[in-house]
């Protein structure tokens, strides 16, 4: 597991074999965080978040076939498959984003 990345933990819950777990929004939930005290700490935090987000997307793309092993209904499986396709295209564009910027402007 990747350092308790919340996106991967949620993916593992939703894609658990023969289970129908669904994530829901809880309005009354509360969370606390440690706010970065200076700019360098903020940059380090953002770098960790970006790395975690990227590797969570890679993990979801590698394990996409687990959609069909879960216990969800056929309709929900197709919606999850569409979400995977969107995620894969988004990951592909994010990977080449910097290169496309230089091709377009330099």
PDB file of C-alpha atoms in Angstrom:
ATOM      1  CA  UNK A   1       0.000   0.000   0.000  1.00  0.00           C
ATOM      2  CA  UNK A   2       1.126   3.535  -0.718  1.00  0.00           C
ATOM      3  CA  UNK A   3       1.596   5.347   2.602  1.00  0.00           C
ATOM      4  CA  UNK A   4      -2.140   5.342   3.430  1.00  0.00           C
ATOM      5  CA  UNK A   5      -3.102   7.276   0.309  1.00  0.00           C
ATOM      6  CA  UNK A   6      -6.833   7.942   0.757  1.00  0.00           C
ATOM      7  CA  UNK A   7      -7.628   7.545  -2.938  1.00  0.00           C
ATOM      8  CA  UNK A   8      -6.080   4.081  -3.044  1.00  0.00           C
ATOM      9  CA  UNK A   9      -7.856   3.079   0.159  1.00  0.00           C
ATOM     10  CA  UNK A  10     -11.179   4.175  -1.356  1.00  0.00           C
ATOM     11  CA  UNK A  11     -10.384   2.313  -4.590  1.00  0.00           C
ATOM     12  CA  UNK A  12      -9.651  -0.853  -2.619  1.00  0.00           C
ATOM     13  CA  UNK A  13     -12.961  -0.553  -0.755  1.00  0.00           C
ATOM     14  CA  UNK A  14     -15.065   0.017  -3.868  1.00  0.00           C
ATOM     15  CA  UNK A  15     -13.330  -2.705  -5.899  1.00  0.00           C
ATOM     16  CA  UNK A  16     -13.346  -5.362  -3.189  1.00  0.00           C
ATOM     17  CA  UNK A  17     -14.236  -8.708  -4.726  1.00  0.00           C
ATOM     18  CA  UNK A  18     -17.872  -9.789  -4.253  1.00  0.00           C
ATOM     19  CA  UNK A  19     -18.696  -6.655  -2.238  1.00  0.00           C
ATOM     20  CA  UNK A  20     -20.917  -3.656  -2.961  1.00  0.00           C
ATOM     21  CA  UNK A  21     -19.336  -0.897  -0.917  1.00  0.00           C
ATOM     22  CA  UNK A  22     -20.371   2.625  -1.894  1.00  0.00           C
ATOM     23  CA  UNK A  23     -18.661   5.826  -0.761  1.00  0.00           C
ATOM     24  CA  UNK A  24     -20.981   8.569   0.413  1.00  0.00           C
ATOM     25  CA  UNK A  25     -20.605  12.178   1.442  1.00  0.00           C
ATOM     26  CA  UNK A  26     -21.137  12.829   5.135  1.00  0.00           C
ATOM     27  CA  UNK A  27     -21.945  16.466   5.736  1.00  0.00           C
ATOM     28  CA  UNK A  28     -21.380  16.305   9.483  1.00  0.00           C
ATOM     29  CA  UNK A  29     -17.854  14.827   9.199  1.00  0.00           C
ATOM     30  CA  UNK A  30     -15.025  16.921  10.610  1.00  0.00           C
ATOM     31  CA  UNK A  31     -11.277  16.768   9.982  1.00  0.00           C
ATOM     32  CA  UNK A  32      -8.212  18.496  11.359  1.00  0.00           C
ATOM     33  CA  UNK A  33      -4.960  19.256   9.613  1.00  0.00           C
ATOM     34  CA  UNK A  34      -1.592  20.806  10.323  1.00  0.00           C
ATOM     35  CA  UNK A  35      -1.247  23.946   8.238  1.00  0.00           C
ATOM     36  CA  UNK A  36       2.216  24.529   6.706  1.00  0.00           C
ATOM     37  CA  UNK A  37       3.970  27.353   8.538  1.00  0.00           C
ATOM     38  CA  UNK A  38       6.120  28.624   5.669  1.00  0.00           C
ATOM     39  CA  UNK A  39       6.267  28.549   1.899  1.00  0.00           C
ATOM     40  CA  UNK A  40       8.805  25.715   1.619  1.00  0.00           C
ATOM     41  CA  UNK A  41       6.581  23.459   3.745  1.00  0.00           C
ATOM     42  CA  UNK A  42       3.625  24.307   1.508  1.00  0.00           C
ATOM     43  CA  UNK A  43       5.610  23.355  -1.612  1.00  0.00           C
ATOM     44  CA  UNK A  44       6.690  20.067   0.000  1.00  0.00           C
ATOM     45  CA  UNK A  45       3.071  19.294   0.916  1.00  0.00           C
ATOM     46  CA  UNK A  46       1.835  20.067  -2.606  1.00  0.00           C
ATOM     47  CA  UNK A  47       4.575  17.837  -4.076  1.00  0.00           C
ATOM     48  CA  UNK A  48       3.501  14.955  -1.827  1.00  0.00           C
ATOM     49  CA  UNK A  49      -0.143  15.473  -2.809  1.00  0.00           C
ATOM     50  CA  UNK A  50       0.675  15.559  -6.526  1.00  0.00           C
ATOM     51  CA  UNK A  51       2.805  12.419  -6.277  1.00  0.00           C
ATOM     52  CA  UNK A  52       0.083  10.644  -4.307  1.00  0.00           C
ATOM     53  CA  UNK A  53      -2.584  11.674  -6.793  1.00  0.00           C
ATOM     54  CA  UNK A  54      -0.496  10.536  -9.757  1.00  0.00           C
ATOM     55  CA  UNK A  55       0.321   7.132  -8.276  1.00  0.00           C
ATOM     56  CA  UNK A  56      -3.290   6.619  -7.175  1.00  0.00           C
ATOM     57  CA  UNK A  57      -4.354   7.214 -10.788  1.00  0.00           C
ATOM     58  CA  UNK A  58      -1.702   4.765 -12.012  1.00  0.00           C
ATOM     59  CA  UNK A  59      -2.876   2.195  -9.449  1.00  0.00           C
ATOM     60  CA  UNK A  60      -6.489   2.594 -10.614  1.00  0.00           C
ATOM     61  CA  UNK A  61      -5.469   2.232 -14.272  1.00  0.00           C
ATOM     62  CA  UNK A  62      -3.414  -0.895 -13.590  1.00  0.00           C
ATOM     63  CA  UNK A  63      -6.237  -2.534 -11.617  1.00  0.00           C
ATOM     64  CA  UNK A  64      -9.177  -1.521 -13.816  1.00  0.00           C
ATOM     65  CA  UNK A  65     -10.249  -5.141 -14.445  1.00  0.00           C
ATOM     66  CA  UNK A  66     -11.215  -5.473 -10.769  1.00  0.00           C
ATOM     67  CA  UNK A  67     -14.357  -3.507 -11.630  1.00  0.00           C
ATOM     68  CA  UNK A  68     -15.905  -6.676 -13.038  1.00  0.00           C
ATOM     69  CA  UNK A  69     -14.939  -8.834 -10.034  1.00  0.00           C
ATOM     70  CA  UNK A  70     -16.726  -6.570  -7.569  1.00  0.00           C
ATOM     71  CA  UNK A  71     -20.267  -7.283  -6.444  1.00  0.00           C
ATOM     72  CA  UNK A  72     -21.744  -4.088  -7.913  1.00  0.00           C
ATOM     73  CA  UNK A  73     -24.685  -4.147 -10.304  1.00  0.00           C
ATOM     74  CA  UNK A  74     -24.086  -4.190 -14.058  1.00  0.00           C
ATOM     75  CA  UNK A  75     -25.116  -0.550 -14.411  1.00  0.00           C
ATOM     76  CA  UNK A  76     -22.700   0.600 -11.712  1.00  0.00           C
ATOM     77  CA  UNK A  77     -19.910  -1.492 -13.271  1.00  0.00           C
ATOM     78  CA  UNK A  78     -20.416   0.300 -16.588  1.00  0.00           C
ATOM     79  CA  UNK A  79     -20.373   3.691 -14.856  1.00  0.00           C
ATOM     80  CA  UNK A  80     -17.141   2.712 -13.076  1.00  0.00           C
ATOM     81  CA  UNK A  81     -15.718   1.598 -16.433  1.00  0.00           C
ATOM     82  CA  UNK A  82     -16.568   4.992 -17.955  1.00  0.00           C
ATOM     83  CA  UNK A  83     -14.901   6.648 -14.980  1.00  0.00           C
ATOM     84  CA  UNK A  84     -11.804   4.504 -15.574  1.00  0.00           C
ATOM     85  CA  UNK A  85     -11.675   5.524 -19.253  1.00  0.00           C
ATOM     86  CA  UNK A  86     -11.920   9.183 -18.239  1.00  0.00           C
ATOM     87  CA  UNK A  87      -9.197   8.671 -15.629  1.00  0.00           C
ATOM     88  CA  UNK A  88      -6.892   6.926 -18.141  1.00  0.00           C
ATOM     89  CA  UNK A  89      -7.298   9.725 -20.713  1.00  0.00           C
ATOM     90  CA  UNK A  90      -6.757  12.355 -18.019  1.00  0.00           C
ATOM     91  CA  UNK A  91      -3.610  10.541 -16.820  1.00  0.00           C
ATOM     92  CA  UNK A  92      -2.278  10.342 -20.375  1.00  0.00           C
ATOM     93  CA  UNK A  93      -2.778  14.064 -20.927  1.00  0.00           C
ATOM     94  CA  UNK A  94      -1.286  14.899 -17.507  1.00  0.00           C
ATOM     95  CA  UNK A  95       1.803  12.832 -18.325  1.00  0.00           C
ATOM     96  CA  UNK A  96       2.441  14.753 -21.556  1.00  0.00           C
ATOM     97  CA  UNK A  97       1.177  18.112 -20.277  1.00  0.00           C
ATOM     98  CA  UNK A  98       4.566  19.790 -19.812  1.00  0.00           C
ATOM     99  CA  UNK A  99       5.783  18.588 -23.203  1.00  0.00           C
ATOM    100  CA  UNK A 100       2.628  19.888 -24.881  1.00  0.00           C
ATOM    101  CA  UNK A 101       3.155  23.263 -23.201  1.00  0.00           C
ATOM    102  CA  UNK A 102       6.652  23.551 -24.681  1.00  0.00           C
ATOM    103  CA  UNK A 103       5.474  22.373 -28.105  1.00  0.00           C
ATOM    104  CA  UNK A 104       2.714  24.972 -28.146  1.00  0.00           C
ATOM    105  CA  UNK A 105       4.612  27.987 -26.821  1.00  0.00           C
ATOM    106  CA  UNK A 106       8.294  27.490 -27.770  1.00  0.00           C
TER     107      UNK A 106
END
